[in-house]
Tab-separated table of C-alpha atoms and ligand atoms in Angstrom:
chain	number	residue	atom	x	y	z
N	1	MET	CA	0.330	-0.220	-0.430
N	2	GLU	CA	1.465	3.400	-0.904
N	3	THR	CA	2.113	6.019	1.717
N	4	ARG	CA	0.681	9.459	0.782
N	5	ILE	CA	1.775	12.819	2.872
N	6	VAL	CA	-1.168	14.512	3.668
N	7	VAL	CA	-1.218	18.418	3.080
N	8	TYR	CA	-3.899	20.441	4.717
N	9	PRO	CA	-4.616	23.700	3.082
N	10	VAL	CA	-3.335	27.012	5.193
N	11	LEU	CA	-6.910	28.986	5.966
N	12	THR	CA	-6.079	32.735	6.329
N	13	ILE	CA	-9.318	34.802	8.058
N	14	VAL	CA	-8.298	38.479	7.052
N	15	VAL	CA	-10.485	41.316	9.117
N	16	PRO	CA	-10.393	44.491	7.987
N	17	CYS	CA	-11.001	46.313	11.547
N	18	TYR	CA	-11.637	50.728	11.493
N	19	ASN	CA	-12.395	51.748	15.748
N	20	GLU	CA	-13.586	48.144	16.307
N	21	GLU	CA	-12.557	48.063	20.430
N	22	GLU	CA	-16.196	47.066	20.868
N	23	VAL	CA	-16.637	43.999	19.424
N	24	LEU	CA	-13.372	42.960	18.985
N	25	PRO	CA	-12.566	40.404	21.653
N	26	GLU	CA	-16.205	38.396	20.500
N	27	THR	CA	-14.706	38.219	17.260
N	28	VAL	CA	-11.659	37.001	18.314
N	29	PHE	CA	-13.371	34.441	20.399
N	30	GLN	CA	-15.551	33.445	17.511
N	31	LEU	CA	-12.888	33.092	14.922
N	32	THR	CA	-11.089	31.578	16.708
N	33	THR	CA	-13.256	28.436	18.508
N	34	MET	CA	-13.835	28.304	14.014
N	35	LEU	CA	-10.357	28.100	12.980
N	36	GLN	CA	-9.824	25.479	16.171
N	37	THR	CA	-12.551	22.991	14.954
N	38	LEU	CA	-11.892	23.288	11.262
N	39	ILE	CA	-8.223	22.027	12.120
N	40	SER	CA	-9.607	18.898	14.483
N	41	ASP	CA	-11.479	18.131	11.787
N	42	LYS	CA	-8.468	17.891	9.307
N	43	LEU	CA	-10.230	20.551	7.095
N	44	ILE	CA	-7.368	23.357	7.061
N	45	ALA	CA	-3.562	23.195	8.155
N	46	THR	CA	-2.677	23.372	11.994
N	47	THR	CA	-0.891	27.000	10.936
N	48	SER	CA	-4.020	27.941	10.252
N	49	THR	CA	-4.048	31.537	11.391
N	50	VAL	CA	-6.849	35.128	11.453
N	51	LEU	CA	-4.979	38.508	10.418
N	52	PHE	CA	-6.526	41.357	11.607
N	53	VAL	CA	-6.579	44.712	9.581
N	54	ASP	CA	-6.275	47.807	11.615
N	55	ASP	CA	-6.919	50.377	9.579
N	56	GLY	CA	-5.650	53.657	11.203
N	57	SER	CA	-8.077	53.013	14.449
N	58	LYS	CA	-8.326	56.089	16.752
N	59	ASP	CA	-9.229	53.634	20.068
N	60	ALA	CA	-7.663	50.680	21.345
N	61	THR	CA	-8.394	48.243	18.289
N	62	TRP	CA	-4.531	47.797	17.880
N	63	THR	CA	-3.677	47.584	21.154
N	64	LEU	CA	-6.091	44.642	21.520
N	65	ILE	CA	-5.123	43.154	19.060
N	66	GLU	CA	-1.213	42.700	19.972
N	67	SER	CA	-2.457	41.593	22.687
N	68	PHE	CA	-4.570	38.557	21.660
N	69	HIS	CA	-1.550	38.145	19.623
N	70	ASP	CA	0.374	37.620	22.860
N	71	SER	CA	-2.141	35.408	24.336
N	72	SER	CA	-2.649	32.834	21.398
N	73	PRO	CA	-0.916	32.034	18.442
N	74	LEU	CA	-4.272	31.916	16.215
N	75	ILE	CA	-4.216	35.772	15.403
N	76	THR	CA	-1.927	38.066	14.325
N	77	GLY	CA	-1.974	41.403	12.727
N	78	LEU	CA	-0.823	44.350	10.470
N	79	LYS	CA	-1.496	47.778	11.180
N	80	LEU	CA	-1.663	50.212	8.299
N	81	ALA	CA	-0.264	53.646	9.035
N	82	ARG	CA	-3.894	55.694	8.475
N	83	ASN	CA	-6.941	55.346	7.422
N	84	ALA	CA	-6.738	53.838	3.850
N	85	GLY	CA	-10.498	52.322	4.019
N	86	HIS	CA	-12.003	49.445	4.142
N	87	GLN	CA	-11.067	48.225	0.379
N	88	SER	CA	-7.780	49.321	0.705
N	89	ALA	CA	-7.042	47.563	4.390
N	90	LEU	CA	-8.981	44.452	2.858
N	91	LEU	CA	-6.209	44.259	0.035
N	92	ALA	CA	-3.732	44.978	2.037
N	93	GLY	CA	-4.356	42.035	4.402
N	94	LEU	CA	-4.998	40.319	1.126
N	95	MET	CA	-2.238	40.182	-0.358
N	96	LYS	CA	-0.352	39.843	2.737
N	97	ALA	CA	-1.844	36.306	3.654
N	98	LYS	CA	-0.883	35.139	0.356
N	99	THR	CA	2.082	34.897	0.497
N	100	TYR	CA	1.668	32.218	3.597
N	101	SER	CA	-1.970	30.654	2.839
N	102	ASP	CA	-3.179	28.239	0.460
N	103	CYS	CA	-6.665	30.482	1.168
N	104	VAL	CA	-8.248	33.498	2.543
N	105	VAL	CA	-11.583	34.238	3.912
N	106	SER	CA	-12.236	37.733	3.974
N	107	ILE	CA	-14.671	38.794	6.889
N	108	ASP	CA	-15.749	42.079	8.578
N	109	ALA	CA	-15.053	42.717	11.901
N	110	ASP	CA	-18.777	43.230	13.080
N	111	LEU	CA	-20.017	39.675	12.990
N	112	GLN	CA	-22.588	40.923	10.430
N	113	ASP	CA	-21.660	37.892	8.300
N	114	ASP	CA	-22.150	34.468	9.973
N	115	THR	CA	-18.773	32.863	10.581
N	116	SER	CA	-20.271	29.647	10.994
N	117	VAL	CA	-20.749	29.409	7.226
N	118	ILE	CA	-16.642	30.024	7.303
N	119	ARG	CA	-17.004	25.657	7.130
N	120	GLU	CA	-19.098	25.430	4.035
N	121	PHE	CA	-16.132	27.763	2.245
N	122	ILE	CA	-13.548	25.462	2.651
N	123	VAL	CA	-16.122	22.507	1.904
N	124	LYS	CA	-16.238	24.449	-1.066
N	125	PHE	CA	-12.396	25.129	-1.426
N	126	HIS	CA	-11.753	21.188	-1.051
N	127	GLU	CA	-13.899	20.024	-3.656
N	128	GLY	CA	-11.907	22.052	-6.231
N	129	TYR	CA	-13.534	25.655	-5.848
N	130	ASP	CA	-11.191	28.691	-6.095
N	131	ILE	CA	-13.634	31.435	-5.613
N	132	VAL	CA	-16.657	30.826	-2.779
N	133	TYR	CA	-19.112	34.376	-2.541
N	134	GLY	CA	-20.916	34.375	0.355
N	135	ILE	CA	-24.484	35.830	-0.511
N	136	ARG	CA	-27.142	37.336	2.064
N	137	GLN	CA	-29.862	35.809	1.538
N	138	ASP	CA	-32.176	38.256	3.089
N	139	ARG	CA	-31.568	41.966	4.404
N	140	SER	CA	-34.200	41.980	6.775
N	141	THR	CA	-31.992	43.132	9.613
N	142	ASP	CA	-30.859	46.369	7.489
N	143	THR	CA	-32.929	49.467	8.088
N	144	PHE	CA	-35.199	49.847	5.265
N	145	PHE	CA	-33.397	53.091	3.434
N	146	LYS	CA	-30.003	50.958	3.596
N	147	ARG	CA	-32.319	47.868	1.598
N	148	VAL	CA	-33.458	50.252	-1.192
N	149	THR	CA	-30.221	52.152	-1.208
N	150	ALA	CA	-28.226	48.972	-1.858
N	151	GLN	CA	-31.100	46.975	-3.793
N	152	GLY	CA	-31.186	50.550	-6.938
N	153	PHE	CA	-27.238	50.212	-6.345
N	154	TYR	CA	-26.958	46.507	-7.736
N	155	ARG	CA	-29.169	47.118	-10.259
N	156	LEU	CA	-27.879	50.595	-11.690
N	157	MET	CA	-24.331	48.769	-11.763
N	158	ASN	CA	-25.839	46.118	-13.676
N	159	SER	CA	-27.560	48.354	-16.206
N	160	LEU	CA	-24.100	50.307	-16.821
N	161	GLY	CA	-22.561	46.316	-17.376
N	162	VAL	CA	-20.603	46.035	-13.981
N	163	LYS	CA	-20.898	42.644	-13.419
N	164	ILE	CA	-21.500	41.934	-9.111
N	165	HIS	CA	-23.135	39.242	-7.764
N	166	TYR	CA	-26.182	40.270	-6.079
N	167	ASN	CA	-26.293	40.702	-2.178
N	168	HIS	CA	-22.183	39.845	-1.806
N	169	ALA	CA	-20.096	42.194	-0.771
N	170	ASP	CA	-16.460	41.052	0.863
N	171	PHE	CA	-17.692	38.003	2.696
N	172	ARG	CA	-15.415	35.198	0.485
N	173	LEU	CA	-12.842	33.014	-0.315
N	174	MET	CA	-9.650	33.682	-2.413
N	175	SER	CA	-7.223	30.943	-3.315
N	176	LYS	CA	-3.615	31.519	-3.723
N	177	ARG	CA	-3.771	31.666	-7.521
N	178	THR	CA	-6.365	33.568	-7.422
N	179	LEU	CA	-4.803	36.459	-4.837
N	180	GLU	CA	-1.731	36.605	-7.304
N	181	ASN	CA	-4.194	37.015	-10.267
N	182	LEU	CA	-5.720	39.577	-8.143
N	183	GLU	CA	-1.996	41.250	-7.188
N	184	LYS	CA	-1.723	42.473	-10.993
N	185	PHE	CA	-5.075	44.355	-11.205
N	186	GLN	CA	-3.048	47.737	-10.364
N	187	GLU	CA	-5.836	50.092	-9.415
N	188	VAL	CA	-6.285	52.903	-7.304
N	189	ASN	CA	-9.839	53.415	-7.285
N	190	LEU	CA	-10.264	49.846	-5.800
N	191	PHE	CA	-13.562	48.072	-6.107
N	192	LEU	CA	-12.709	44.781	-5.104
N	193	ARG	CA	-16.448	42.900	-5.380
N	194	GLY	CA	-16.538	44.400	-8.912
N	195	MET	CA	-12.355	42.622	-9.705
N	196	VAL	CA	-12.961	39.626	-7.928
N	197	PRO	CA	-15.557	38.351	-11.108
N	198	LEU	CA	-13.301	39.349	-13.446
N	199	LEU	CA	-10.959	37.132	-12.506
N	200	GLY	CA	-12.700	33.850	-13.504
N	201	PHE	CA	-11.340	30.494	-12.061
N	202	PRO	CA	-14.333	27.886	-10.840
N	203	SER	CA	-16.457	29.769	-8.921
N	204	THR	CA	-19.452	29.647	-6.150
N	205	GLN	CA	-21.992	30.600	-3.562
N	206	VAL	CA	-22.565	29.772	-0.165
N	207	TYR	CA	-26.104	31.567	0.930
N	208	TYR	CA	-26.101	32.997	4.829
N	209	ASP	CA	-28.461	35.184	6.935
N	210	ARG	CA	-27.017	38.664	7.582
N	211	LYS	CA	-27.400	39.768	11.156
N	212	GLU	CA	-27.657	43.110	13.252
N	213	ARG	CA	-23.647	44.307	14.153
N	214	PHE	CA	-23.076	42.945	17.255
N	215	ALA	CA	-21.714	46.013	18.987
N	216	GLY	CA	-20.812	49.498	17.974
N	217	GLU	CA	-22.442	51.334	15.051
N	218	SER	CA	-21.493	51.548	11.227
N	219	LYS	CA	-18.199	53.261	9.638
N	220	TYR	CA	-19.748	53.183	6.739
N	221	PRO	CA	-22.124	56.389	6.760
N	222	LEU	CA	-24.212	57.288	4.345
N	223	ARG	CA	-21.231	59.810	2.654
N	224	LYS	CA	-19.209	56.815	2.469
N	225	MET	CA	-21.666	54.513	0.688
N	226	LEU	CA	-22.339	57.126	-1.716
N	227	ALA	CA	-18.816	57.574	-2.388
N	228	PHE	CA	-18.289	54.187	-2.756
N	229	ALA	CA	-21.096	53.421	-5.360
N	230	PHE	CA	-19.638	55.975	-7.195
N	231	ASP	CA	-16.511	54.664	-7.043
N	232	GLY	CA	-17.890	51.491	-8.525
N	233	ILE	CA	-19.850	52.746	-11.078
N	234	THR	CA	-17.211	55.183	-12.321
N	235	SER	CA	-14.055	52.674	-12.103
N	236	PHE	CA	-15.778	50.427	-14.166
N	237	SER	CA	-17.440	51.637	-17.183
N	238	VAL	CA	-17.642	55.064	-19.499
N	239	THR	CA	-21.378	54.735	-19.485
N	240	PRO	CA	-21.467	58.001	-18.382
N	241	ILE	CA	-19.072	59.564	-20.549
N	242	ARG	CA	-20.995	57.823	-23.467
N	243	PHE	CA	-24.259	59.242	-22.366
N	244	VAL	CA	-22.349	63.090	-23.018
N	245	THR	CA	-21.818	61.763	-26.165
N	246	ILE	CA	-25.689	60.347	-27.141
N	247	MET	CA	-26.836	63.178	-25.838
N	248	GLY	CA	-24.685	65.648	-28.231
N	249	PHE	CA	-25.625	63.819	-30.998
N	250	LEU	CA	-29.400	64.382	-30.380
N	251	LEU	CA	-29.203	67.923	-29.650
N	252	PHE	CA	-27.234	67.895	-33.407
N	253	ALA	CA	-30.038	66.493	-35.004
N	254	LEU	CA	-32.436	68.189	-32.995
N	255	SER	CA	-30.761	71.123	-34.885
N	256	VAL	CA	-30.916	70.184	-38.287
N	257	VAL	CA	-34.504	69.698	-37.519
N	258	ALA	CA	-34.816	73.467	-35.816
N	259	GLY	CA	-33.288	74.685	-39.029
N	260	LEU	CA	-35.329	73.551	-41.259
N	261	TYR	CA	-37.842	74.861	-39.681
N	262	ALA	CA	-36.588	78.216	-39.089
N	263	ILE	CA	-35.223	78.130	-42.915
N	264	VAL	CA	-39.299	77.420	-44.141
N	265	GLY	CA	-40.302	80.400	-41.469
N	266	LYS	CA	-38.422	82.405	-43.112
N	267	ILE	CA	-39.638	81.857	-46.534
N	268	LEU	CA	-42.752	82.012	-45.686
N	269	GLY	CA	-42.007	85.217	-44.029
N	270	ALA	CA	-43.544	83.836	-40.865
N	271	ASN	CA	-40.641	85.326	-38.790
N	272	VAL	CA	-38.872	88.295	-36.904
N	273	THR	CA	-36.121	89.414	-39.092
N	274	GLY	CA	-32.777	88.390	-36.722
N	275	TRP	CA	-34.973	85.697	-35.366
N	276	THR	CA	-33.813	82.805	-37.646
N	277	SER	CA	-30.388	82.978	-37.502
N	278	LEU	CA	-30.391	83.641	-34.306
N	279	VAL	CA	-32.261	80.339	-33.462
N	280	LEU	CA	-30.077	78.171	-35.998
N	281	SER	CA	-26.667	78.873	-34.484
N	282	VAL	CA	-28.188	78.606	-30.598
N	283	TRP	CA	-29.160	74.989	-31.755
N	284	PHE	CA	-26.687	74.300	-33.849
N	285	ILE	CA	-23.788	75.376	-31.652
N	286	GLY	CA	-25.408	73.494	-28.517
N	287	GLY	CA	-25.058	70.477	-30.364
N	288	VAL	CA	-21.544	70.647	-31.660
N	289	GLN	CA	-20.572	71.927	-28.562
N	290	LEU	CA	-21.539	68.642	-26.821
N	291	LEU	CA	-20.527	66.401	-29.493
N	292	ALA	CA	-17.233	67.623	-28.983
N	293	LEU	CA	-17.384	67.480	-25.294
N	294	GLY	CA	-18.451	63.837	-25.973
N	295	LEU	CA	-16.061	63.134	-28.028
N	296	ILE	CA	-12.958	64.826	-26.178
N	297	GLY	CA	-14.953	62.381	-23.143
N	298	GLU	CA	-14.298	59.140	-25.452
N	299	TYR	CA	-10.640	59.699	-25.606
N	300	ILE	CA	-10.249	60.727	-21.438
N	301	GLY	CA	-12.237	57.415	-20.996
N	302	LYS	CA	-9.683	54.926	-23.199
N	303	ILE	CA	-6.935	56.878	-21.445
N	304	TYR	CA	-8.606	56.132	-18.267
N	305	LYS	CA	-9.110	52.587	-19.326
N	306	GLU	CA	-5.272	52.511	-20.299
N	307	VAL	CA	-3.517	53.974	-17.089
N	308	LYS	CA	-5.666	51.637	-15.312
N	309	HIS	CA	-2.713	49.009	-16.568
N	310	ARG	CA	-5.279	46.110	-16.169
N	311	PRO	CA	-4.241	42.631	-16.673
N	312	LEU	CA	-6.021	41.808	-20.477
N	313	PHE	CA	-5.945	38.006	-19.135
N	314	VAL	CA	-5.732	36.080	-16.950
N	315	ILE	CA	-3.922	32.310	-17.097
N	316	GLU	CA	-5.629	29.273	-14.724
N	317	LYS	CA	-3.644	26.644	-16.632
N	318	ASP	CA	-0.062	26.426	-17.498
N	319	LEU	CA	1.379	22.742	-18.831
N	320	THR	CA	4.663	24.301	-18.784
N	321	ALA	CA	7.450	22.407	-17.057
N	322	THR	CA	6.755	25.914	-14.325
N	323	GLY	CA	3.524	26.270	-15.179
N	324	ARG	CA	3.170	22.005	-13.714
N	325	ASP	CA	4.855	22.438	-10.434
N	326	HIS	CA	2.690	25.852	-9.469
N	327	GLU	CA	-0.286	23.728	-9.928
N	328	LEU	CA	0.562	20.690	-8.564
N	329	VAL	CA	1.402	22.823	-5.227
N	330	HIS	CA	-1.570	25.212	-5.195
N	331	THR	CA	-4.469	23.532	-6.959
N	332	PRO	CA	-7.394	22.711	-3.821
N	333	SER	CA	-8.707	20.267	-5.678
N	334	ASN	CA	-5.318	18.310	-5.586
N	335	GLN	CA	-4.689	18.894	-2.019
N	336	VAL	CA	-8.374	16.995	-1.470
N	337	SER	CA	-7.576	13.428	-3.264
N	338	SER	CA	-4.015	13.507	-0.866
N	339	SER	CA	-5.762	14.389	2.074
N	340	ARG	CA	-9.214	11.576	1.196
K	1	UDP	N1	-13.399	49.548	7.889
K	1	UDP	C1	-12.411	49.468	7.869
K	1	UDP	N2	-12.062	51.009	7.567
K	1	UDP	C2	-13.003	51.883	7.200
K	1	UDP	C3	-14.274	51.368	7.294
K	1	UDP	C4	-14.706	50.280	7.752
K	1	UDP	O1	-11.890	48.453	7.681
K	1	UDP	O2	-12.298	53.111	7.015
K	1	UDP	C5	-13.902	47.790	8.210
K	1	UDP	C6	-15.036	47.526	9.847
K	1	UDP	O3	-14.044	47.906	11.265
K	1	UDP	C7	-15.353	46.801	9.475
K	1	UDP	C8	-15.612	46.544	7.799
K	1	UDP	O4	-14.973	47.701	7.523
K	1	UDP	O5	-14.922	45.628	9.711
K	1	UDP	C9	-17.244	47.088	7.534
K	1	UDP	O6	-17.682	47.948	7.895
K	1	UDP	P1	-18.766	48.536	8.669
K	1	UDP	O7	-19.586	47.301	9.293
K	1	UDP	O8	-18.615	49.398	9.714
K	1	UDP	O9	-20.244	48.924	6.936
K	1	UDP	P2	-21.546	48.234	7.141
K	1	UDP	O10	-21.511	46.996	7.484
K	1	UDP	O11	-22.204	49.027	7.994
K	1	UDP	O12	-21.605	48.561	5.969
K	2	MG	MG1	-20.559	46.209	9.106
């Protein structure tokens, strides 16, 4: 009988925290309990950890992270020099974790997302999925206002051609190779939930009920939410610019009609002197200006897409010698076959 070396995947749970001293002890408790069960159930490696990213908190968040780190080998931390915002803090954690993990789960500190779902994420990872999206089943715990604005946002994004998963925030699992490819997206306007689906790779979804915040209040006031939504739209779509061009076209067409009307009026002698030329120029110049503006916008849109330096393709499988080594180390299904 052949003997196999069993390799369990190293999991890192990345948690961005901004002024979360009120929830942190409970979050630490729940996530470490979770990790311990997963380790003893032989689903993940014993070196799996939780990585708290302190996003420049003004309260005792970092001191807490340090003391939890001192008392438990399962807790690690990363401190950002200043408040970089949720998306940047999350990316910092993901990029750090990717260097030593086989898979990474991202979750908010406030325990709104069901931590028990992480187990399902890992099971899916063992089945061979690279990305597992946590999808909120219902939003009944959100305020009416938040629910309506969020739904409107998803609709708008989709109508603008941005592919995002309905009711998915940033609670997801990503494998090492997807994170390595995410790193190639060198963009400043981060909108991770729009970027991750662009990667491709075998993906699946897990549904859960979103709870209320365990403690403390939302760090996402309406102002930040609107800025985030606007960022999401403008980072993924040039439709607003195209809108200007279309308007210009319509006005231009209208100016031709208005011109004909004015000229006919002039011939029939119904117009006041000077009116024809005035109306003609107003419509014509207005239309031409908007058209020109839209045209310039089109070019700016192109430049904007260029400067993003987005990778044009993502390699999922590679049969060359170096690629094959890579496959053997990181393919989730490969790890499963040896652990069963
Ligand atoms: N957060 C962060 N930096 C910020 C704002 C928020 O790291 O500038 C973290 C916060 O600690 C939490 C997560 O992002 O873990 C989501 O924030 P929150 O729960 O306040 O947002 P909501 O669920 O209300 O949209
Ligand atoms: Mg929250």
